[in-house]
Tab-separated table of C-alpha atoms in Angstrom:
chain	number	residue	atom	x	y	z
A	1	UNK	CA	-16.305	29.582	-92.970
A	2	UNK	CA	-16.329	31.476	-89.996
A	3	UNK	CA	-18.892	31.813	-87.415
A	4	UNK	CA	-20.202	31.086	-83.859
A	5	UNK	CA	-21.495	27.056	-84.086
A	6	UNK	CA	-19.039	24.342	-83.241
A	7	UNK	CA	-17.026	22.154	-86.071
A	8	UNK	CA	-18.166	18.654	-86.460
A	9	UNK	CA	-14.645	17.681	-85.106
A	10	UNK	CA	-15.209	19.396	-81.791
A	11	UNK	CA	-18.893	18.170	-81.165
A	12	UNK	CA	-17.089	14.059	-81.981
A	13	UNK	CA	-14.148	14.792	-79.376
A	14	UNK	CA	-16.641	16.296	-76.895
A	15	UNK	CA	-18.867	13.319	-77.174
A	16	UNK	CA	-15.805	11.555	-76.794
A	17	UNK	CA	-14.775	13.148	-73.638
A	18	UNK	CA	-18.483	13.017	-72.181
A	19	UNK	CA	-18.353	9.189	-72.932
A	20	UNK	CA	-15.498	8.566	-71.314
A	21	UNK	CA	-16.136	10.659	-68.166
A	22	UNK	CA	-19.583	8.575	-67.796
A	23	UNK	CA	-17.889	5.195	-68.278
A	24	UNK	CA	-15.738	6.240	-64.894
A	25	UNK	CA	-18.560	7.365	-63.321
A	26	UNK	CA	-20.457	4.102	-64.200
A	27	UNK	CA	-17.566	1.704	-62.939
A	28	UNK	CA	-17.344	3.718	-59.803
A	29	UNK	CA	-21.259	3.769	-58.895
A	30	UNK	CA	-21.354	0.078	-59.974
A	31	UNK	CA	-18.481	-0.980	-58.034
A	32	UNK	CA	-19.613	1.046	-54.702
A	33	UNK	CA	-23.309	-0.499	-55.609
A	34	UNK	CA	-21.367	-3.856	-55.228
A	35	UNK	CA	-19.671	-3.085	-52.375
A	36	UNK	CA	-22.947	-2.120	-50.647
A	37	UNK	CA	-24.820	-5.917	-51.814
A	38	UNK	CA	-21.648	-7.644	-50.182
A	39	UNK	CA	-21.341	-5.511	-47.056
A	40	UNK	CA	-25.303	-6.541	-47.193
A	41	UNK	CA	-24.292	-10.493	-47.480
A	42	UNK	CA	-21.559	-10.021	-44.550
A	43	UNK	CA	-23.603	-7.954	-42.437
A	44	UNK	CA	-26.383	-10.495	-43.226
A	45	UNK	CA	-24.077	-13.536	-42.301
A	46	UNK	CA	-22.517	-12.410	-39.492
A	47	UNK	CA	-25.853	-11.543	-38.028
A	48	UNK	CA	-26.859	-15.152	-38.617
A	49	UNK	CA	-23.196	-15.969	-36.872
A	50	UNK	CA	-24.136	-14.494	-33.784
A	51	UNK	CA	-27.758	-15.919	-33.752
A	52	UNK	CA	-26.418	-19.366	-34.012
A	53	UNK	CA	-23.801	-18.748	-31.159
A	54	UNK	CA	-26.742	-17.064	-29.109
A	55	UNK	CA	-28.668	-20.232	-29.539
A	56	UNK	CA	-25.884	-22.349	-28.976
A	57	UNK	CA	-24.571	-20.582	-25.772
A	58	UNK	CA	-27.929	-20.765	-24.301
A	59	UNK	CA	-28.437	-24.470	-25.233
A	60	UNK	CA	-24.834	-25.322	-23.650
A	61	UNK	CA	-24.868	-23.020	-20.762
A	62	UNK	CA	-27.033	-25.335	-18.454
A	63	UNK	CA	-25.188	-28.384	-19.411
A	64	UNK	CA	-22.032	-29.938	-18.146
A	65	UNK	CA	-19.220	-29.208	-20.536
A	66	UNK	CA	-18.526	-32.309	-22.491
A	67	UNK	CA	-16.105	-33.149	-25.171
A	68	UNK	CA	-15.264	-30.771	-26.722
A	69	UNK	CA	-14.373	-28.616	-23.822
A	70	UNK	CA	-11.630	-26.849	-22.470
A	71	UNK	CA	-10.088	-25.928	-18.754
A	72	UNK	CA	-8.894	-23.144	-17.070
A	73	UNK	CA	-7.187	-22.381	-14.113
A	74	UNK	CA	-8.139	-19.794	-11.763
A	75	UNK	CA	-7.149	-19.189	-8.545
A	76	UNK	CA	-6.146	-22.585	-7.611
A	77	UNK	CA	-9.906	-23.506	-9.160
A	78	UNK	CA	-10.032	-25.380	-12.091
A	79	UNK	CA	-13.095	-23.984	-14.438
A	80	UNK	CA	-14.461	-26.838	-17.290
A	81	UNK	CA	-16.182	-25.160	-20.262
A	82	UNK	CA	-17.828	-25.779	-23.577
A	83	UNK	CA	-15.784	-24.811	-26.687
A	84	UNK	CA	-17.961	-23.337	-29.279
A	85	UNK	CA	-16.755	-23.005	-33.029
A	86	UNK	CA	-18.697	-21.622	-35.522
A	87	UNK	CA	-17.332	-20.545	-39.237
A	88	UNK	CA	-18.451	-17.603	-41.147
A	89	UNK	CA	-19.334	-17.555	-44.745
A	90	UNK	CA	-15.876	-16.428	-45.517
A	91	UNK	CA	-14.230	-18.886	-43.358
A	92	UNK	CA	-13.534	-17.216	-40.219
A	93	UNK	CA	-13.478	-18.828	-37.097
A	94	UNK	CA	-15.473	-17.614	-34.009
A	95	UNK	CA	-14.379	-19.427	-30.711
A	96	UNK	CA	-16.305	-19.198	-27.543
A	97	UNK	CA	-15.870	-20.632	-24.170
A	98	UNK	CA	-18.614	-21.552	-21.642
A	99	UNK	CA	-18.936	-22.712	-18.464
A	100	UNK	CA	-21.898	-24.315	-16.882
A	101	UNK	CA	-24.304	-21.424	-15.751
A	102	UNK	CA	-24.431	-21.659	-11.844
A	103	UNK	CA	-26.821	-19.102	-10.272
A	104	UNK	CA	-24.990	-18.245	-6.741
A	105	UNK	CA	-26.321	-15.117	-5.066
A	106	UNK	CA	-24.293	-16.909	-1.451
A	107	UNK	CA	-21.411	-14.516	-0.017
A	108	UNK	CA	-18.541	-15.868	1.738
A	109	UNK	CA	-18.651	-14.909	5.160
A	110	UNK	CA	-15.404	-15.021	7.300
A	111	UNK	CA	-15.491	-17.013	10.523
A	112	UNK	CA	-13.889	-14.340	12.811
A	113	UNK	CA	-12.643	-11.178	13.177
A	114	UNK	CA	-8.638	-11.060	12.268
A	115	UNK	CA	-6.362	-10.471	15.054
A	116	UNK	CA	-3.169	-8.726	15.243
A	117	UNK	CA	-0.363	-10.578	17.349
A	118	UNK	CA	2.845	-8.623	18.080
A	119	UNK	CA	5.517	-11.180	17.948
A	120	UNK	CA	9.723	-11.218	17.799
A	121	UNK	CA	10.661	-10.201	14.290
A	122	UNK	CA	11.693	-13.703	12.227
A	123	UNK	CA	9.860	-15.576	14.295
A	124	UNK	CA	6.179	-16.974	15.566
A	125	UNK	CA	7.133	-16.225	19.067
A	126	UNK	CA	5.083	-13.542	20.262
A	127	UNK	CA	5.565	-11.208	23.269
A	128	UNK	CA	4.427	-12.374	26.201
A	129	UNK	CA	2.155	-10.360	27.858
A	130	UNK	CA	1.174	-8.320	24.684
A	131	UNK	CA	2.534	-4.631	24.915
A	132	UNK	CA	-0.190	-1.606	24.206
A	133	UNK	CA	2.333	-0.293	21.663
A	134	UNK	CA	5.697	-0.413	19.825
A	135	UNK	CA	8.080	2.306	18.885
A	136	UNK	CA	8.942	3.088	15.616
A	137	UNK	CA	12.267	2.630	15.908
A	138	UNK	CA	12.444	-0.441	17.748
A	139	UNK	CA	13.175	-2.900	14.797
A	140	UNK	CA	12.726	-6.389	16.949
A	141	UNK	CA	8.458	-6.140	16.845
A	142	UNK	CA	7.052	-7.459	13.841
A	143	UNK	CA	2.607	-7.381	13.482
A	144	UNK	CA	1.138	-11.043	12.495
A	145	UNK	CA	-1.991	-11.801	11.860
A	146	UNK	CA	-3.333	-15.855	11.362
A	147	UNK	CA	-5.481	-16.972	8.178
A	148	UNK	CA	-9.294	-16.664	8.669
A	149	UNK	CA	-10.891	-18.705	7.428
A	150	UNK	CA	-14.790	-18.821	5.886
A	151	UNK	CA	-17.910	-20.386	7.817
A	152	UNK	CA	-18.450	-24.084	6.484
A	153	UNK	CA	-21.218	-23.130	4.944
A	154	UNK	CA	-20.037	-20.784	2.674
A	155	UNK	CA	-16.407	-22.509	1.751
A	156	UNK	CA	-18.316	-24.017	-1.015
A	157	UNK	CA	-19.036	-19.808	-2.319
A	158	UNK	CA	-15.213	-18.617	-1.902
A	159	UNK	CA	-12.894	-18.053	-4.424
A	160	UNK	CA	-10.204	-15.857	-2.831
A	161	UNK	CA	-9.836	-13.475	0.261
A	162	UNK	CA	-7.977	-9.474	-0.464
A	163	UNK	CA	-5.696	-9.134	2.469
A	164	UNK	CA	-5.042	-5.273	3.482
A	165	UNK	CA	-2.908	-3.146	6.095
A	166	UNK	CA	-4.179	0.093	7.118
A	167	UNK	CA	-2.647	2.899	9.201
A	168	UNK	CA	-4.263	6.093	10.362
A	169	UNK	CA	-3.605	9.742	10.243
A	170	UNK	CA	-1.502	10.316	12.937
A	171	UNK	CA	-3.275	10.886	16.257
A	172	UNK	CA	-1.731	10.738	20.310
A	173	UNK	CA	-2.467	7.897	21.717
A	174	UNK	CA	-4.708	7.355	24.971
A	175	UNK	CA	-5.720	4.162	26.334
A	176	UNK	CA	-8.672	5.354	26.949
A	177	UNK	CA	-9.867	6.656	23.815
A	178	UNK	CA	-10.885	4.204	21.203
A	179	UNK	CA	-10.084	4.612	17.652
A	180	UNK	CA	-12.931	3.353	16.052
A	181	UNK	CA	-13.682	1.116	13.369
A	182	UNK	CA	-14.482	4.154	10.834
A	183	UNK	CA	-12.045	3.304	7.873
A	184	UNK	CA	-12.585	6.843	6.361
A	185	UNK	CA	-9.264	7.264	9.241
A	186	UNK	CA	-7.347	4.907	7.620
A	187	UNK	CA	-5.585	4.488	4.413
A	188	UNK	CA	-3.874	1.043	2.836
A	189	UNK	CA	-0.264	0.344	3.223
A	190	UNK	CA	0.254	-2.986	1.745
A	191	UNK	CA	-1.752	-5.712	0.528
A	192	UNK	CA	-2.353	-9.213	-1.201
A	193	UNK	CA	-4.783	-9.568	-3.622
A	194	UNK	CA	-4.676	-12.395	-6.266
A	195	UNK	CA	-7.018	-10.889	-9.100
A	196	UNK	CA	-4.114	-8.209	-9.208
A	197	UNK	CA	-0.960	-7.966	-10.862
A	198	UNK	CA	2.227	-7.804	-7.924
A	199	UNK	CA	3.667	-4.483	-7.293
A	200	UNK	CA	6.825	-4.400	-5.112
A	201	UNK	CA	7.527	-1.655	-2.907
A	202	UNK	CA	9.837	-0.558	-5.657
A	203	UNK	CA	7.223	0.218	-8.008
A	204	UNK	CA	4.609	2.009	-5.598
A	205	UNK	CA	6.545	5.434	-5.780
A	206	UNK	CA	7.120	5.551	-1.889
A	207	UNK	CA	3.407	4.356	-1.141
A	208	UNK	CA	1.450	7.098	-3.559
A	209	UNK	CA	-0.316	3.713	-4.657
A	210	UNK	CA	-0.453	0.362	-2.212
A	211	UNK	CA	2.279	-2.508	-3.277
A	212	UNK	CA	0.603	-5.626	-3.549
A	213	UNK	CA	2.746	-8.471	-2.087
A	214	UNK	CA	2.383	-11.618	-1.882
A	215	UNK	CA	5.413	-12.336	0.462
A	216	UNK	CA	4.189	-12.137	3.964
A	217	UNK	CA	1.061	-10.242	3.261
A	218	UNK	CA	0.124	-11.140	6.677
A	219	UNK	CA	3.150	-9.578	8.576
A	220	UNK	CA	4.028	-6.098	8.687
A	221	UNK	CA	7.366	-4.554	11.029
A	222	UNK	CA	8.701	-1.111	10.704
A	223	UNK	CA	12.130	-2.778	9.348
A	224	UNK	CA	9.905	-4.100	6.298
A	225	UNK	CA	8.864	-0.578	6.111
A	226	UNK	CA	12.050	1.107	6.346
A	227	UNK	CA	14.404	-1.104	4.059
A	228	UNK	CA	11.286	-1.655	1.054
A	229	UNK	CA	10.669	1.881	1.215
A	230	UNK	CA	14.329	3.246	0.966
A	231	UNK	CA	13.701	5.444	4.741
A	232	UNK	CA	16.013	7.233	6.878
A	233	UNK	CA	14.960	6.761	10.660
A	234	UNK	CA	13.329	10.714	10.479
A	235	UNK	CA	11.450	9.523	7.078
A	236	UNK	CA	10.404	6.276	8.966
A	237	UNK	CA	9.481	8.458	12.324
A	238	UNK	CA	7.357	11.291	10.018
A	239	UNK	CA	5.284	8.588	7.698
A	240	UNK	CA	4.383	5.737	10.513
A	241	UNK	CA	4.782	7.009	13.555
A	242	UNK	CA	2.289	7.956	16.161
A	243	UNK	CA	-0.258	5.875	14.025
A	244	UNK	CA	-2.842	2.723	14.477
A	245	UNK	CA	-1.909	-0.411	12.540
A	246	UNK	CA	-5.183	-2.276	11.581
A	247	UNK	CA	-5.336	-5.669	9.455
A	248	UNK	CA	-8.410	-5.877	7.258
A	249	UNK	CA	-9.722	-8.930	5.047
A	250	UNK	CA	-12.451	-9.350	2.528
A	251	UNK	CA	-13.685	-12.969	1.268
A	252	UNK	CA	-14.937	-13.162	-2.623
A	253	UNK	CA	-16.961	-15.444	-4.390
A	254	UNK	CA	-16.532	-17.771	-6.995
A	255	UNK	CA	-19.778	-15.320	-8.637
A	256	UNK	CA	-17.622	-12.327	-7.862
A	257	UNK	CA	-20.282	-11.143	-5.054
A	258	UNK	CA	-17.665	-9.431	-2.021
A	259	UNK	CA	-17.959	-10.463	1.174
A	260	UNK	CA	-17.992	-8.368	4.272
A	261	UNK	CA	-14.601	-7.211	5.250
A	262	UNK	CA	-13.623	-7.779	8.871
A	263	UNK	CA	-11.640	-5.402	10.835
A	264	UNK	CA	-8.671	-6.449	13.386
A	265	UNK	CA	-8.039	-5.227	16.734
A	266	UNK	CA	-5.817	-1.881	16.597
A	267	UNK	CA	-1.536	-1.663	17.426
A	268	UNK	CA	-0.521	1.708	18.066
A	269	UNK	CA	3.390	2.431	16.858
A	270	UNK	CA	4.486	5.030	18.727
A	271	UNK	CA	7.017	8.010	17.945
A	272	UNK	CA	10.447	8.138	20.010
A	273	UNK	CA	11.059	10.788	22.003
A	274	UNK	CA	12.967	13.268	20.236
A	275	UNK	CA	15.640	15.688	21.516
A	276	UNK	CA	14.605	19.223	19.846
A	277	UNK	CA	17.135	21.276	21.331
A	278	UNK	CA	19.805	21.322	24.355
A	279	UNK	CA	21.055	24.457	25.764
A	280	UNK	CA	24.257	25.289	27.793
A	281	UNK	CA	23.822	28.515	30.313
A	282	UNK	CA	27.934	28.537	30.125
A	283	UNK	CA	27.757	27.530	34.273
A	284	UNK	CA	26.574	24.792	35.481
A	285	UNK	CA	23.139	23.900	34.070
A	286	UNK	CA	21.809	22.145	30.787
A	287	UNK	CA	18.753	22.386	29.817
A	288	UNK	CA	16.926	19.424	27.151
A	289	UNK	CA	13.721	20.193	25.309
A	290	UNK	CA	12.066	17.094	23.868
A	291	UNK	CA	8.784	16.787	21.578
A	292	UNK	CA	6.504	15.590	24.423
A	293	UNK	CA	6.130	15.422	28.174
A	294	UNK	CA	9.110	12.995	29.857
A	295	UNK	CA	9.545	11.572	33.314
A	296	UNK	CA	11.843	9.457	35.599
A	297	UNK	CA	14.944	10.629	34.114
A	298	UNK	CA	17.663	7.988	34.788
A	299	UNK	CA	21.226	9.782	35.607
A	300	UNK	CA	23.128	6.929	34.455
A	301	UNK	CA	22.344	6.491	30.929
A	302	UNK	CA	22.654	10.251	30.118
A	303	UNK	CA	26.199	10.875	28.335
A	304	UNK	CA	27.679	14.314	28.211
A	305	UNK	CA	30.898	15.171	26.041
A	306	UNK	CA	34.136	14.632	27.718
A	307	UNK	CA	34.555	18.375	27.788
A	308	UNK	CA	31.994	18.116	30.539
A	309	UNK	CA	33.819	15.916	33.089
A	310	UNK	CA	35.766	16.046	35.667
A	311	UNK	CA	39.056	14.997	35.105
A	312	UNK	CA	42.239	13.875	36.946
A	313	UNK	CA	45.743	13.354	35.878
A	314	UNK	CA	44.456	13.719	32.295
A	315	UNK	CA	42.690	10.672	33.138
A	316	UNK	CA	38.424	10.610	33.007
A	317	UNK	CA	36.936	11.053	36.806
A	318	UNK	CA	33.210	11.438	36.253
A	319	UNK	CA	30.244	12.801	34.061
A	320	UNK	CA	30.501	15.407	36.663
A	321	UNK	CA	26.354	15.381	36.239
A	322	UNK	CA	25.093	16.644	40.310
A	323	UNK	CA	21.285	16.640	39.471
A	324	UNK	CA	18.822	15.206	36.523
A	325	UNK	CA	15.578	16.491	37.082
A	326	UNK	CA	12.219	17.563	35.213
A	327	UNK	CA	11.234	20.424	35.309
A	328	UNK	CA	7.914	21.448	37.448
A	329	UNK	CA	6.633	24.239	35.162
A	330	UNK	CA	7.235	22.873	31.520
A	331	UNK	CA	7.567	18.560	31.528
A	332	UNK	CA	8.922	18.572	28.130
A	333	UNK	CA	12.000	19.958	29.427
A	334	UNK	CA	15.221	17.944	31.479
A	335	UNK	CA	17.628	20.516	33.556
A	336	UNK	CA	20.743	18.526	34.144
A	337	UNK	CA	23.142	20.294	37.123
A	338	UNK	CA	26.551	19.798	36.596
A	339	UNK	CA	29.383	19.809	39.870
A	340	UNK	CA	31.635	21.751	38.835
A	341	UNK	CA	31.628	24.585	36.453
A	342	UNK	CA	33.371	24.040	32.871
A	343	UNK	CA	35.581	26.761	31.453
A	344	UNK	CA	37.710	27.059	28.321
A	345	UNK	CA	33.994	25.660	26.619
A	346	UNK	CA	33.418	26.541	23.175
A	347	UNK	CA	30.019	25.726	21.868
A	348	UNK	CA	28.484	24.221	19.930
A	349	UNK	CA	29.213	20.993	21.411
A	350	UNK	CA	28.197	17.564	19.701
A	351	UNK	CA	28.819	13.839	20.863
A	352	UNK	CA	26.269	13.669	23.358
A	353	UNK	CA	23.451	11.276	23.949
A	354	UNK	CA	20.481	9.906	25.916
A	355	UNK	CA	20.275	6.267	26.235
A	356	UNK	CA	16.816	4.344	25.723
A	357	UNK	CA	15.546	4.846	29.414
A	358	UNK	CA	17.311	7.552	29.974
A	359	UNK	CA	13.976	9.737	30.585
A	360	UNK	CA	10.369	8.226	29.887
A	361	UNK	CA	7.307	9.150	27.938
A	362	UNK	CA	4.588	10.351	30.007
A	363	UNK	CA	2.180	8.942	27.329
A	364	UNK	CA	3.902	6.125	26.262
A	365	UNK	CA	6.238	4.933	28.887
A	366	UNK	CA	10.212	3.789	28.466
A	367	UNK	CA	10.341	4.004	24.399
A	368	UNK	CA	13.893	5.064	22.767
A	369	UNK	CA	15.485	8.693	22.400
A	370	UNK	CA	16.042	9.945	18.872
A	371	UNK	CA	18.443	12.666	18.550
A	372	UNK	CA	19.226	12.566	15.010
A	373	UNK	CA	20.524	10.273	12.099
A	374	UNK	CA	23.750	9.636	14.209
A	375	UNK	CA	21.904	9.009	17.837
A	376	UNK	CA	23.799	12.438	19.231
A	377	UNK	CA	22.248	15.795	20.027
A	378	UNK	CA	24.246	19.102	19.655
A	379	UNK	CA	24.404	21.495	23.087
A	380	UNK	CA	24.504	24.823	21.665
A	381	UNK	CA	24.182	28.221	23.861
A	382	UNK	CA	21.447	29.187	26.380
């Protein structure tokens, strides 16, 4: 018969299909339902968990650790603790370790300021009388400072002391202007500091962040500088010369309170004097321009090119140099006078050099001439 109702065998498999869809949706809501009670029971236990080891923490914590207990060493300081074990409902282990609470609001204080001593490189012999400044390039100087150490009556407070190297922006020296203790002038170069992990000179990048060295942390020379940090003598001139060296160290305590860091008298490393041109009029005069004012220009450690000379027999006579002078209107400059005029020159003309003394810094005194990676200067033509 046909019509619009549904057979008797569709309405069964429909019923079928509806009972079937509700058993899934019955396991799935009951097993999420049972999920929820036993995320309830965990939840519930672990709460309990933590209660306990809250209770048990704040029992322990003003006791002396007893057995069982556990050490640790840190910084040469050996730590005692309580070890506390508690076990979950499901067996898990939670392990905590506790020292003895000690309230300690004291902060080490450092007995004295740190000093910096300019002594012989590789060695604790230091100059005698103490010079003002060293030159950059002048490798036999080497900055040491001694330990500090606390007041008495705070060794019992101090854990560990950061140790720290500063320079400044570059600045001209004047003995009678004072740098100042502002550190806001002064950035880190190296330091020691034992909470930290060591970085080598290799691994700061060329300084972009501060290697933290263990190894004579308290000694600093510009060969350290220039052989960690890979530097030809320009690189080593540019970064750390004309600059004040300062030493700076800051006591911790065994709370973690800092101390006040103490500040060490200043060294100024000075910049050579550098040749920045040299000028042949094609007669008899040579004129030198350096990067600051010179004086006292010493004849005999100025050497010319042979080409310059006087010679006899095809043997060398002299530097054929008649006059070293500076000159009155512009102190930066030497004008060396030859004897006799040169001819047959063709310029440029390389292979000549000023020895250290040769002329002297107005600012800094007798430091060494720089006149390139190879100690020459080139003459070229006035």
């Amino acid at each position: 018969m046909k019509g619009k109702g549904y057979t008797l065998i569709e309405l069964i498999l429909s019923i079928a299909l509806l009972g079937l869809i509700a058993t899934y949706f019955i396991t799935s809501i009951s097993f999420g339902y049972k999920n929820i009670v036993n995320m309830e029971d965990r939840t519930i236990n672990m709460y309990t968990v933590q209660q306990n080891m809250e209770n048990t923490i704040k029992e322990k914590k003003k006791l002396e650790p007893t057995d069982p207990q556990k050490n640790f060493e840190i910084f040469d300081k050996t730590i005692s603790a309580h070890e506390i074990k508690l076990t979950t409902s499901n067996n898990n282990e939670i392990i905590a370790y506790i020292p003895k609470e000690t309230i300690n609001y004291n902060i080490p204080v450092l007995s004295s300021d740190p000093v910096i001593k300019i002594n012989e490189i590789d060695t604790d012999k230091p100059y005698s009388p103490q010079p003002l400044f060293v030159d950059v390039l002048d490798f036999n100087w080497e900055l040491f400072v001694a330990e500090v150490p606390v007041t008495d009556s705070t060794k019992p407070d101090h854990l560990m002391s950061v140790y720290r190297w500063y320079i400044s922006d570059e600045i001209q020296y004047s003995p009678d202007i004072d740098p100042g203790d502002d550190l806001k002038r002064y950035f880190a170069i190296k330091e020691w500091n034992e909470a930290k992990k060591q970085l080598p000179y290799a691994e700061s990048e060329g300084l972009s962040f501060i290697p933290n060295i263990k190894a004579n942390y308290n000694r600093l020379s510009a060969r350290e500088l220039k052989t960690n940090l890979g530097l030809s003598d320009k690189e080593l001139i540019d970064r750390f010369g004309n600059r004040y060296f300062r030493y700076g160290i800051t006591p911790y305590s065994i709370a973690g309170r800092i101390g006040e860091e103490k500040i060490s008298n200043y060294v100024y490393v000075t910049k050579p004097i550098i040749v920045e041109s040299a000028t042949f009029d094609m007669d008899k005069t040579i004129e030198i321009t350096f990067n600051q004012e010179v004086r006292s220009p010493d004849i005999s450690e100025i050497k010319l090119n042979g080409v310059f000379a006087n010679w006899y027999n095809n043997r060398y006579y002299d530097n054929n140099i008649k006059k070293v002078k500076i000159d009155d209107a512009d102190k930066k400059k030497l004008i060396i006078t030859l004897n006799n005029k040169r001819n047959n020159i063709t310029l440029p003309i390389g292979g000549n050099s000023l020895q250290k003394g040769a002329v002297q810094s107005i600012s800094f005194g007798e430091i060494s001439i720089y006149n390139g990676e190879d100690g020459t200067f080139e003459i070229t033509n006035k």
